[in-house]
């Protein structure tokens, strides 16, 4: 076993090893030198945990040993419930399954992401860990009964990184640093290009024999000095990426770029010193500048698309005015929004944002929800009205009771769903990635073939033609064609109030052939009211008793019928004036339960096995009955109204060539009446959830691509069955969990806007792919035949990538109307 510390640099951090230091890291049978006991401990932890490949795969050194060993103070504080309330989401019956977004510092390359993900997956109790290299954000899920958050943070520190809860300010700082670095690299490349061109143009334009050899040599050496920082600073990320790809035995998109730049630079140095006829400093600097320009604009487009999620995070204010003694006193205190807890009362003045989800307890005003839901008009709020954190109070002061904070708020849920959609790659993006990977291998083979042919035909031209072939190809445009368009479209959809929660949703929505709608709460407002009622056994129960019993059976239910019965009973949702026990819900039919020792049932006529007298209630009313063992006690007739944009939505979808269907559990007469009013040909009522499911499956077997829109618990199975599903605002959580998209706004017309945007996105993707293929089919043969010089190739490749990104950015500017 070798043991030496003669190396000048620490094996872990790269810092110089102090004289006399005797710290070693055992790696592949050899003792590698470490600068301190801290790096020794970190390095040995990485290797002993089975992650020794980190040292083979990394392309850069981590922070200094001091930074690598820096520990968060009082890590155990992050295990306290009151601290976790602000950034941890709890799931499961016992709340032990938890999820949090973290920011990682010290991530410098893809190997760092690989190491951290693998290390976290090895921890007992960690259920999932996904790290986004672009944002340095990690989404971690763990079982709190097996591991604590402080242990996860400490384990990340043990391998030399720093993790802390996600904070929008720190995230913005990371983006700012990335942008500033890109601008510096671009500026150096731009300045170098302009100065080198000043020396190259006279050489190109001078007549033969008019420029002396010493002047030509001086210009070449000046160009070499100006090109060197462009290659070793501005173009350095390309070399890093190419080296990483080669070590992983794959050909990434940086490989041909690095080969082209490196070969042209080295050949130019050789030509400068031996006085050959050709040097390529101008081509190198122009190529690097134009490619960096393309990547900078691509980064800006990516940041613009990511702002759809980031801007949502920033909607929550940093502080709030709490009323600790309300309602006894009006004493006010300013507190950080993260310190609010459920049950607190806060005062929200005009122009201020709501710091959490809650309900109004005092005052009346209107609220701007446009940034969150896409709702175009202010929404009226009064006592008992719900409010969403991040929306803006417009007119009068409101006192709000806080009900949900931190990760439990609607806003946090939206951000999590959008993050998931952006992280998932749709089918077209996966295909494009695979094609781009094979494209690079093919390009290298073509370049080698071209070099051999031209070396035999005209050896003096072989080198620069080969460089042109490497440079002119554009795998970047091919790889960017799909994700650039998708990210721009998803960001635009979010601002319209249509949230995509799955990566495939946009692509599938564009190809949908059939739209299936639920009736209640989807095409209608879902705000039922009691139109009429009939008490059959008046000797046993009066009107108020019947309503009280109906309310008790519907306690906690989210269906619009339940809300209407609660309102008719004159009590608030969730407060029962009669206690019901042993409640049993049968989706799409009704509910049964025990009240005062007797079994009662509440539901549709089919559930009760009876029906009201013919003509007793008007056509179009939804009928619900209350019954016990002796029979039906009362009938309720409830009415609902169409959403204001329902007719326009149906007309727009018809113009888009989509087949429309209306499937509902409501009475068939009601469903047919609404279908006639809207112009929907295929309509069926009295359907159970399994009936809807069977109908959708039948359409799919016939080749239809089905988009399902619904809002209730009974819609969850068919939402899951459809190729793409949309849950409507204020719908049941089960429906939203099963859906691929969620309509955050009550403006249902946004669905048609979503279809139009999805189709435009597919059109942009096809345009981008077609352009990438066409460009390479023309450019590569032209370069191989010697018609394209290296500097022309650099411009062509850069403009090709720019065109793809700028074409995708058009989706961000499409009007919402």
Short mmCIF file of N, CA, C and O in Angstrom, two decimals, residues 390-503:
data_model
loop_
_atom_site.label_atom_id
_atom_site.label_comp_id
_atom_site.label_asym_id
_atom_site.label_seq_id
_atom_site.Cartn_x
_atom_site.Cartn_y
_atom_site.Cartn_z
N UNK A 390 -51.37 35.05 -0.52
CA UNK A 390 -50.73 35.58 -1.71
C UNK A 390 -51.62 36.46 -2.55
O UNK A 390 -51.14 37.21 -3.39
N UNK A 391 -52.96 36.40 -2.35
CA UNK A 391 -53.86 37.29 -3.07
C UNK A 391 -53.87 38.66 -2.39
O UNK A 391 -53.41 38.80 -1.26
N UNK A 392 -54.42 39.67 -3.07
CA UNK A 392 -54.28 41.06 -2.62
C UNK A 392 -55.63 41.64 -2.24
O UNK A 392 -56.58 41.60 -3.05
N UNK A 393 -55.71 42.21 -1.05
CA UNK A 393 -56.91 42.92 -0.61
C UNK A 393 -56.94 44.30 -1.29
O UNK A 393 -55.95 45.03 -1.25
N UNK A 394 -58.07 44.68 -1.88
CA UNK A 394 -58.10 45.88 -2.70
C UNK A 394 -58.73 47.10 -2.02
O UNK A 394 -58.25 48.21 -2.21
N UNK A 395 -59.79 46.92 -1.23
CA UNK A 395 -60.58 48.09 -0.86
C UNK A 395 -60.55 48.44 0.62
O UNK A 395 -60.11 49.53 0.99
N UNK A 396 -61.03 47.54 1.47
CA UNK A 396 -61.22 47.87 2.89
C UNK A 396 -60.44 46.90 3.78
O UNK A 396 -60.14 45.77 3.37
N UNK A 397 -60.12 47.31 5.01
CA UNK A 397 -59.42 46.41 5.93
C UNK A 397 -60.26 45.17 6.24
O UNK A 397 -61.49 45.24 6.34
N UNK A 398 -59.58 44.04 6.39
CA UNK A 398 -60.24 42.77 6.72
C UNK A 398 -59.51 42.13 7.89
O UNK A 398 -58.27 42.18 7.98
N UNK A 399 -60.28 41.55 8.81
CA UNK A 399 -59.71 40.70 9.84
C UNK A 399 -59.92 39.26 9.40
O UNK A 399 -61.04 38.85 9.10
N UNK A 400 -58.83 38.52 9.34
CA UNK A 400 -58.86 37.16 8.80
C UNK A 400 -58.36 36.18 9.85
O UNK A 400 -57.35 36.44 10.53
N UNK A 401 -59.08 35.08 9.99
CA UNK A 401 -58.63 33.99 10.86
C UNK A 401 -57.76 33.04 10.04
O UNK A 401 -58.18 32.50 9.02
N UNK A 402 -56.52 32.83 10.47
CA UNK A 402 -55.59 31.96 9.76
C UNK A 402 -56.01 30.51 9.95
O UNK A 402 -56.26 30.06 11.07
N UNK A 403 -56.08 29.77 8.83
CA UNK A 403 -56.47 28.36 8.89
C UNK A 403 -55.38 27.42 8.39
O UNK A 403 -55.22 26.31 8.91
N UNK A 404 -54.61 27.85 7.38
CA UNK A 404 -53.52 27.01 6.87
C UNK A 404 -52.29 27.88 6.65
O UNK A 404 -52.39 29.00 6.14
N UNK A 405 -51.14 27.35 7.03
CA UNK A 405 -49.89 28.09 6.89
C UNK A 405 -48.85 27.21 6.23
O UNK A 405 -48.99 25.98 6.15
N UNK A 406 -47.76 27.85 5.76
CA UNK A 406 -46.62 27.12 5.24
C UNK A 406 -46.98 26.17 4.10
O UNK A 406 -47.69 26.52 3.16
N UNK A 407 -46.50 24.93 4.18
CA UNK A 407 -46.69 23.98 3.08
C UNK A 407 -48.12 23.50 2.90
O UNK A 407 -48.43 22.84 1.91
N UNK A 408 -49.02 23.80 3.84
CA UNK A 408 -50.41 23.35 3.73
C UNK A 408 -51.28 24.32 2.94
O UNK A 408 -52.45 24.02 2.68
N UNK A 409 -50.75 25.46 2.55
CA UNK A 409 -51.56 26.46 1.86
C UNK A 409 -51.80 26.07 0.40
O UNK A 409 -51.08 25.24 -0.17
N UNK A 410 -52.81 26.67 -0.18
CA UNK A 410 -53.11 26.44 -1.60
C UNK A 410 -51.92 26.83 -2.46
O UNK A 410 -51.54 26.11 -3.41
N UNK A 411 -51.27 27.95 -2.13
CA UNK A 411 -50.15 28.43 -2.91
C UNK A 411 -48.99 27.43 -2.90
O UNK A 411 -48.40 27.13 -3.95
N UNK A 412 -48.67 26.88 -1.75
CA UNK A 412 -47.58 25.90 -1.66
C UNK A 412 -47.91 24.65 -2.47
O UNK A 412 -47.04 24.07 -3.12
N UNK A 413 -49.18 24.23 -2.43
CA UNK A 413 -49.59 23.08 -3.21
C UNK A 413 -49.43 23.32 -4.70
O UNK A 413 -48.99 22.43 -5.44
N UNK A 414 -49.77 24.52 -5.15
CA UNK A 414 -49.63 24.86 -6.56
C UNK A 414 -48.16 24.81 -6.98
O UNK A 414 -47.81 24.27 -8.03
N UNK A 415 -47.29 25.38 -6.15
CA UNK A 415 -45.86 25.39 -6.46
C UNK A 415 -45.31 23.97 -6.54
O UNK A 415 -44.53 23.63 -7.44
N UNK A 416 -45.73 23.10 -5.61
CA UNK A 416 -45.25 21.71 -5.64
C UNK A 416 -45.70 21.01 -6.92
O UNK A 416 -44.92 20.28 -7.56
N UNK A 417 -46.95 21.22 -7.33
CA UNK A 417 -47.45 20.58 -8.54
C UNK A 417 -46.73 21.10 -9.78
O UNK A 417 -46.40 20.34 -10.69
N UNK A 418 -46.47 22.41 -9.82
CA UNK A 418 -45.77 22.98 -10.97
C UNK A 418 -44.34 22.47 -11.02
O UNK A 418 -43.81 22.17 -12.10
N UNK A 419 -43.68 22.37 -9.88
CA UNK A 419 -42.33 21.81 -9.84
C UNK A 419 -42.32 20.39 -10.39
O UNK A 419 -41.42 20.00 -11.13
N UNK A 420 -43.33 19.60 -10.03
CA UNK A 420 -43.39 18.22 -10.51
C UNK A 420 -43.58 18.19 -12.02
O UNK A 420 -42.94 17.39 -12.72
N UNK A 421 -44.43 19.06 -12.54
CA UNK A 421 -44.65 19.09 -13.99
C UNK A 421 -43.39 19.49 -14.74
O UNK A 421 -43.07 18.92 -15.79
N UNK A 422 -42.66 20.47 -14.24
CA UNK A 422 -41.44 20.91 -14.90
C UNK A 422 -40.34 19.87 -14.82
O UNK A 422 -39.45 19.81 -15.67
N UNK A 423 -40.37 19.02 -13.76
CA UNK A 423 -39.33 18.01 -13.59
C UNK A 423 -39.56 16.80 -14.49
O UNK A 423 -38.60 16.11 -14.85
N UNK A 424 -40.81 16.53 -14.85
CA UNK A 424 -41.12 15.37 -15.68
C UNK A 424 -40.89 15.69 -17.15
O UNK A 424 -41.29 16.74 -17.63
N UNK A 425 -40.26 14.75 -17.87
CA UNK A 425 -40.03 14.95 -19.29
C UNK A 425 -41.12 14.25 -20.09
O UNK A 425 -41.32 13.05 -19.94
N UNK A 426 -41.81 14.97 -20.95
CA UNK A 426 -42.81 14.33 -21.80
C UNK A 426 -42.16 13.47 -22.87
O UNK A 426 -40.95 13.52 -23.08
N UNK A 427 -42.99 12.71 -23.57
CA UNK A 427 -42.48 11.73 -24.54
C UNK A 427 -41.63 12.40 -25.63
O UNK A 427 -40.55 11.90 -25.97
N UNK A 428 -42.07 13.54 -26.15
CA UNK A 428 -41.32 14.18 -27.23
C UNK A 428 -39.96 14.65 -26.77
O UNK A 428 -38.98 14.60 -27.51
N UNK A 429 -39.87 15.12 -25.52
CA UNK A 429 -38.58 15.56 -25.00
C UNK A 429 -37.63 14.38 -24.83
O UNK A 429 -36.43 14.48 -25.10
N UNK A 430 -38.15 13.24 -24.38
CA UNK A 430 -37.31 12.05 -24.23
C UNK A 430 -36.80 11.57 -25.58
O UNK A 430 -35.63 11.19 -25.72
N UNK A 431 -37.68 11.59 -26.60
CA UNK A 431 -37.26 11.17 -27.93
C UNK A 431 -36.19 12.11 -28.47
O UNK A 431 -35.17 11.67 -29.04
N UNK A 432 -36.40 13.43 -28.28
CA UNK A 432 -35.43 14.41 -28.77
C UNK A 432 -34.07 14.21 -28.10
O UNK A 432 -33.02 14.33 -28.74
N UNK A 433 -34.06 13.92 -26.79
CA UNK A 433 -32.81 13.68 -26.08
C UNK A 433 -32.08 12.46 -26.65
O UNK A 433 -30.85 12.49 -26.83
N UNK A 434 -32.84 11.38 -26.90
CA UNK A 434 -32.21 10.18 -27.44
C UNK A 434 -31.64 10.44 -28.85
O UNK A 434 -30.52 10.03 -29.18
N UNK A 435 -32.43 11.15 -29.68
CA UNK A 435 -31.96 11.45 -31.03
C UNK A 435 -30.72 12.33 -30.98
O UNK A 435 -29.76 12.12 -31.73
N UNK A 436 -30.74 13.34 -30.07
CA UNK A 436 -29.59 14.24 -29.96
C UNK A 436 -28.34 13.47 -29.55
O UNK A 436 -27.23 13.75 -30.01
N UNK A 437 -28.49 12.48 -28.64
CA UNK A 437 -27.35 11.69 -28.21
C UNK A 437 -26.75 10.90 -29.37
O UNK A 437 -25.52 10.90 -29.57
N UNK A 438 -27.59 10.24 -30.16
CA UNK A 438 -27.09 9.51 -31.33
C UNK A 438 -26.55 10.47 -32.38
O UNK A 438 -25.62 10.14 -33.12
N UNK A 439 -27.13 11.66 -32.44
CA UNK A 439 -26.69 12.65 -33.41
C UNK A 439 -25.21 12.99 -33.19
O UNK A 439 -24.44 13.12 -34.15
N UNK A 440 -24.81 13.15 -31.93
CA UNK A 440 -23.42 13.52 -31.64
C UNK A 440 -22.48 12.41 -32.08
O UNK A 440 -21.43 12.67 -32.69
N UNK A 441 -22.83 11.15 -31.78
CA UNK A 441 -21.98 10.04 -32.21
C UNK A 441 -21.87 10.03 -33.74
O UNK A 441 -20.77 9.86 -34.30
N UNK A 442 -23.00 10.23 -34.41
CA UNK A 442 -23.00 10.23 -35.87
C UNK A 442 -22.14 11.37 -36.41
O UNK A 442 -21.41 11.22 -37.39
N UNK A 443 -22.26 12.54 -35.75
CA UNK A 443 -21.48 13.69 -36.19
C UNK A 443 -19.99 13.42 -36.10
O UNK A 443 -19.22 13.76 -37.01
N UNK A 444 -19.56 12.80 -35.00
CA UNK A 444 -18.13 12.51 -34.84
C UNK A 444 -17.65 11.55 -35.93
O UNK A 444 -16.54 11.69 -36.45
N UNK A 445 -18.48 10.56 -36.27
CA UNK A 445 -18.11 9.63 -37.34
C UNK A 445 -18.03 10.36 -38.68
O UNK A 445 -17.10 10.14 -39.48
N UNK A 446 -19.00 11.25 -38.93
CA UNK A 446 -18.99 12.02 -40.16
C UNK A 446 -17.75 12.90 -40.23
O UNK A 446 -17.08 12.99 -41.28
N UNK A 447 -17.41 13.56 -39.13
CA UNK A 447 -16.23 14.43 -39.10
C UNK A 447 -14.96 13.65 -39.37
O UNK A 447 -14.07 14.10 -40.13
N UNK A 448 -14.85 12.46 -38.78
CA UNK A 448 -13.66 11.63 -39.02
C UNK A 448 -13.59 11.19 -40.47
O UNK A 448 -12.51 11.19 -41.09
N UNK A 449 -14.75 10.84 -41.04
CA UNK A 449 -14.78 10.44 -42.45
C UNK A 449 -14.40 11.59 -43.36
O UNK A 449 -13.61 11.42 -44.31
N UNK A 450 -14.95 12.77 -43.08
CA UNK A 450 -14.62 13.96 -43.88
C UNK A 450 -13.14 14.27 -43.80
O UNK A 450 -12.49 14.60 -44.81
N UNK A 451 -12.57 14.16 -42.59
CA UNK A 451 -11.14 14.44 -42.43
C UNK A 451 -10.31 13.48 -43.28
O UNK A 451 -9.34 13.90 -43.95
N UNK A 452 -10.67 12.19 -43.28
CA UNK A 452 -9.91 11.22 -44.07
C UNK A 452 -10.01 11.49 -45.56
O UNK A 452 -9.00 11.42 -46.29
N UNK A 453 -11.22 11.80 -46.03
CA UNK A 453 -11.41 12.05 -47.46
C UNK A 453 -10.63 13.28 -47.91
O UNK A 453 -9.92 13.27 -48.93
N UNK A 454 -10.76 14.37 -47.15
CA UNK A 454 -10.07 15.60 -47.54
C UNK A 454 -8.56 15.50 -47.38
O UNK A 454 -7.81 16.16 -48.13
N UNK A 455 -8.10 14.70 -46.46
CA UNK A 455 -6.65 14.51 -46.34
C UNK A 455 -6.10 13.84 -47.60
O UNK A 455 -4.98 14.11 -48.03
N UNK A 456 -6.91 12.99 -48.20
CA UNK A 456 -6.51 12.32 -49.45
C UNK A 456 -6.69 13.23 -50.65
O UNK A 456 -5.88 13.24 -51.57
N UNK A 457 -7.76 14.07 -50.64
CA UNK A 457 -8.03 14.95 -51.78
C UNK A 457 -7.15 16.19 -51.75
O UNK A 457 -6.50 16.55 -52.74
N UNK A 458 -7.15 16.90 -50.61
CA UNK A 458 -6.37 18.15 -50.48
C UNK A 458 -6.03 18.32 -49.01
O UNK A 458 -6.82 18.87 -48.23
N UNK A 459 -4.87 17.84 -48.60
CA UNK A 459 -4.49 17.83 -47.19
C UNK A 459 -4.46 19.22 -46.59
O UNK A 459 -4.70 19.40 -45.39
N UNK A 460 -4.21 20.25 -47.40
CA UNK A 460 -4.11 21.62 -46.87
C UNK A 460 -5.47 22.14 -46.38
O UNK A 460 -5.52 23.07 -45.58
N UNK A 461 -6.55 21.58 -46.89
CA UNK A 461 -7.88 22.04 -46.51
C UNK A 461 -8.57 21.09 -45.51
O UNK A 461 -9.65 21.40 -45.01
N UNK A 462 -7.97 19.96 -45.26
CA UNK A 462 -8.63 18.93 -44.44
C UNK A 462 -8.95 19.42 -43.04
O UNK A 462 -10.04 19.16 -42.51
N UNK A 463 -8.02 20.16 -42.43
CA UNK A 463 -8.22 20.54 -41.03
C UNK A 463 -9.38 21.51 -40.87
O UNK A 463 -10.30 21.27 -40.09
N UNK A 464 -9.35 22.61 -41.61
CA UNK A 464 -10.39 23.62 -41.36
C UNK A 464 -11.77 23.14 -41.81
O UNK A 464 -12.79 23.54 -41.24
N UNK A 465 -11.82 22.25 -42.81
CA UNK A 465 -13.11 21.69 -43.22
C UNK A 465 -13.66 20.78 -42.12
O UNK A 465 -14.86 20.80 -41.81
N UNK A 466 -12.77 19.98 -41.50
CA UNK A 466 -13.20 19.11 -40.40
C UNK A 466 -13.71 19.94 -39.23
O UNK A 466 -14.74 19.63 -38.61
N UNK A 467 -12.98 21.02 -38.90
CA UNK A 467 -13.42 21.91 -37.82
C UNK A 467 -14.78 22.52 -38.15
O UNK A 467 -15.68 22.60 -37.29
N UNK A 468 -15.00 22.90 -39.39
CA UNK A 468 -16.28 23.47 -39.79
C UNK A 468 -17.42 22.46 -39.61
O UNK A 468 -18.51 22.82 -39.17
N UNK A 469 -17.15 21.20 -39.96
CA UNK A 469 -18.17 20.17 -39.78
C UNK A 469 -18.53 20.02 -38.31
O UNK A 469 -19.70 19.90 -37.93
N UNK A 470 -17.52 20.00 -37.43
CA UNK A 470 -17.77 19.87 -35.99
C UNK A 470 -18.56 21.06 -35.46
O UNK A 470 -19.46 20.92 -34.63
N UNK A 471 -18.21 22.25 -35.96
CA UNK A 471 -18.78 23.47 -35.41
C UNK A 471 -20.18 23.74 -35.96
O UNK A 471 -21.08 24.17 -35.24
N UNK A 472 -20.39 23.46 -37.25
CA UNK A 472 -21.63 23.90 -37.90
C UNK A 472 -22.83 23.08 -37.44
O UNK A 472 -23.97 23.53 -37.51
N UNK A 473 -22.61 21.84 -37.01
CA UNK A 473 -23.73 21.00 -36.59
C UNK A 473 -24.39 21.60 -35.36
O UNK A 473 -23.77 22.30 -34.58
N UNK A 474 -25.65 21.30 -35.19
CA UNK A 474 -26.40 21.96 -34.11
C UNK A 474 -27.22 20.98 -33.29
O UNK A 474 -28.45 21.00 -33.35
N UNK A 475 -26.60 20.10 -32.50
CA UNK A 475 -27.38 19.24 -31.61
C UNK A 475 -28.06 20.02 -30.51
O UNK A 475 -29.07 19.58 -29.97
N UNK A 476 -27.55 21.20 -30.18
CA UNK A 476 -28.18 22.03 -29.14
C UNK A 476 -29.60 22.41 -29.56
O UNK A 476 -30.54 22.32 -28.78
N UNK A 477 -29.76 22.83 -30.82
CA UNK A 477 -31.08 23.21 -31.29
C UNK A 477 -32.03 22.02 -31.25
O UNK A 477 -33.20 22.15 -30.90
N UNK A 478 -31.52 20.84 -31.58
CA UNK A 478 -32.36 19.64 -31.56
C UNK A 478 -32.81 19.32 -30.15
O UNK A 478 -33.96 18.97 -29.91
N UNK A 479 -31.89 19.46 -29.18
CA UNK A 479 -32.23 19.14 -27.79
C UNK A 479 -33.11 20.20 -27.16
O UNK A 479 -33.92 19.92 -26.28
N UNK A 480 -32.97 21.46 -27.62
CA UNK A 480 -33.76 22.56 -27.05
C UNK A 480 -35.14 22.66 -27.66
O UNK A 480 -36.02 23.31 -27.10
N UNK A 481 -35.36 22.01 -28.80
CA UNK A 481 -36.60 22.20 -29.56
C UNK A 481 -37.84 21.94 -28.71
O UNK A 481 -38.78 22.73 -28.71
N UNK A 482 -37.85 20.84 -27.97
CA UNK A 482 -39.03 20.50 -27.17
C UNK A 482 -39.06 21.18 -25.81
O UNK A 482 -40.04 21.84 -25.47
N UNK A 483 -38.00 21.06 -24.96
CA UNK A 483 -38.10 21.66 -23.62
C UNK A 483 -38.26 23.17 -23.62
O UNK A 483 -38.95 23.70 -22.76
N UNK A 484 -37.65 23.86 -24.56
CA UNK A 484 -37.79 25.33 -24.59
C UNK A 484 -39.24 25.72 -24.82
O UNK A 484 -39.77 26.63 -24.17
N UNK A 485 -39.91 25.01 -25.74
CA UNK A 485 -41.31 25.32 -26.01
C UNK A 485 -42.20 24.91 -24.84
O UNK A 485 -43.13 25.64 -24.46
N UNK A 486 -41.94 23.76 -24.24
CA UNK A 486 -42.78 23.28 -23.15
C UNK A 486 -42.68 24.18 -21.92
O UNK A 486 -43.69 24.49 -21.29
N UNK A 487 -41.47 24.60 -21.57
CA UNK A 487 -41.33 25.44 -20.38
C UNK A 487 -42.00 26.80 -20.59
O UNK A 487 -42.64 27.33 -19.67
N UNK A 488 -41.87 27.37 -21.80
CA UNK A 488 -42.53 28.65 -22.08
C UNK A 488 -44.04 28.49 -22.02
O UNK A 488 -44.75 29.33 -21.47
N UNK A 489 -44.56 27.39 -22.59
CA UNK A 489 -46.01 27.18 -22.61
C UNK A 489 -46.55 26.91 -21.22
O UNK A 489 -47.63 27.42 -20.85
N UNK A 490 -45.84 26.13 -20.41
CA UNK A 490 -46.30 25.84 -19.05
C UNK A 490 -46.34 27.10 -18.20
O UNK A 490 -47.26 27.30 -17.40
N UNK A 491 -45.34 27.96 -18.38
CA UNK A 491 -45.35 29.23 -17.65
C UNK A 491 -46.53 30.10 -18.05
O UNK A 491 -47.18 30.73 -17.21
N UNK A 492 -46.84 30.13 -19.35
CA UNK A 492 -47.96 30.92 -19.82
C UNK A 492 -49.29 30.35 -19.32
O UNK A 492 -50.19 31.09 -18.92
N UNK A 493 -49.42 29.02 -19.34
CA UNK A 493 -50.63 28.38 -18.84
C UNK A 493 -50.87 28.72 -17.38
O UNK A 493 -52.00 28.97 -16.95
N UNK A 494 -49.81 28.71 -16.60
CA UNK A 494 -49.94 29.02 -15.17
C UNK A 494 -50.46 30.43 -14.96
O UNK A 494 -51.32 30.68 -14.11
N UNK A 495 -49.96 31.38 -15.76
CA UNK A 495 -50.45 32.75 -15.64
C UNK A 495 -51.89 32.89 -16.10
O UNK A 495 -52.59 33.81 -15.68
N UNK A 496 -52.35 31.98 -16.96
CA UNK A 496 -53.75 31.97 -17.38
C UNK A 496 -54.66 31.35 -16.32
O UNK A 496 -55.88 31.46 -16.41
N UNK A 497 -54.07 30.68 -15.34
CA UNK A 497 -54.87 30.03 -14.30
C UNK A 497 -55.12 28.57 -14.56
O UNK A 497 -55.98 27.96 -13.91
N UNK A 498 -54.38 27.96 -15.48
CA UNK A 498 -54.50 26.53 -15.76
C UNK A 498 -53.16 25.88 -15.43
O UNK A 498 -52.19 26.03 -16.16
N UNK A 499 -53.13 25.17 -14.31
CA UNK A 499 -51.88 24.62 -13.79
C UNK A 499 -51.68 23.20 -14.30
O UNK A 499 -52.53 22.32 -14.09
N UNK A 500 -50.58 22.96 -14.96
CA UNK A 500 -50.23 21.61 -15.42
C UNK A 500 -49.42 20.93 -14.32
O UNK A 500 -48.40 21.44 -13.87
N UNK A 501 -49.88 19.75 -13.88
CA UNK A 501 -49.20 19.04 -12.79
C UNK A 501 -48.42 17.84 -13.29
O UNK A 501 -47.72 17.20 -12.50
N UNK A 502 -48.54 17.51 -14.57
CA UNK A 502 -47.81 16.38 -15.15
C UNK A 502 -47.12 16.83 -16.43
O UNK A 502 -47.65 17.64 -17.18
N UNK A 503 -45.94 16.28 -16.68
CA UNK A 503 -45.16 16.69 -17.83
C UNK A 503 -45.82 16.38 -19.16
O UNK A 503 -45.64 17.09 -20.15
#
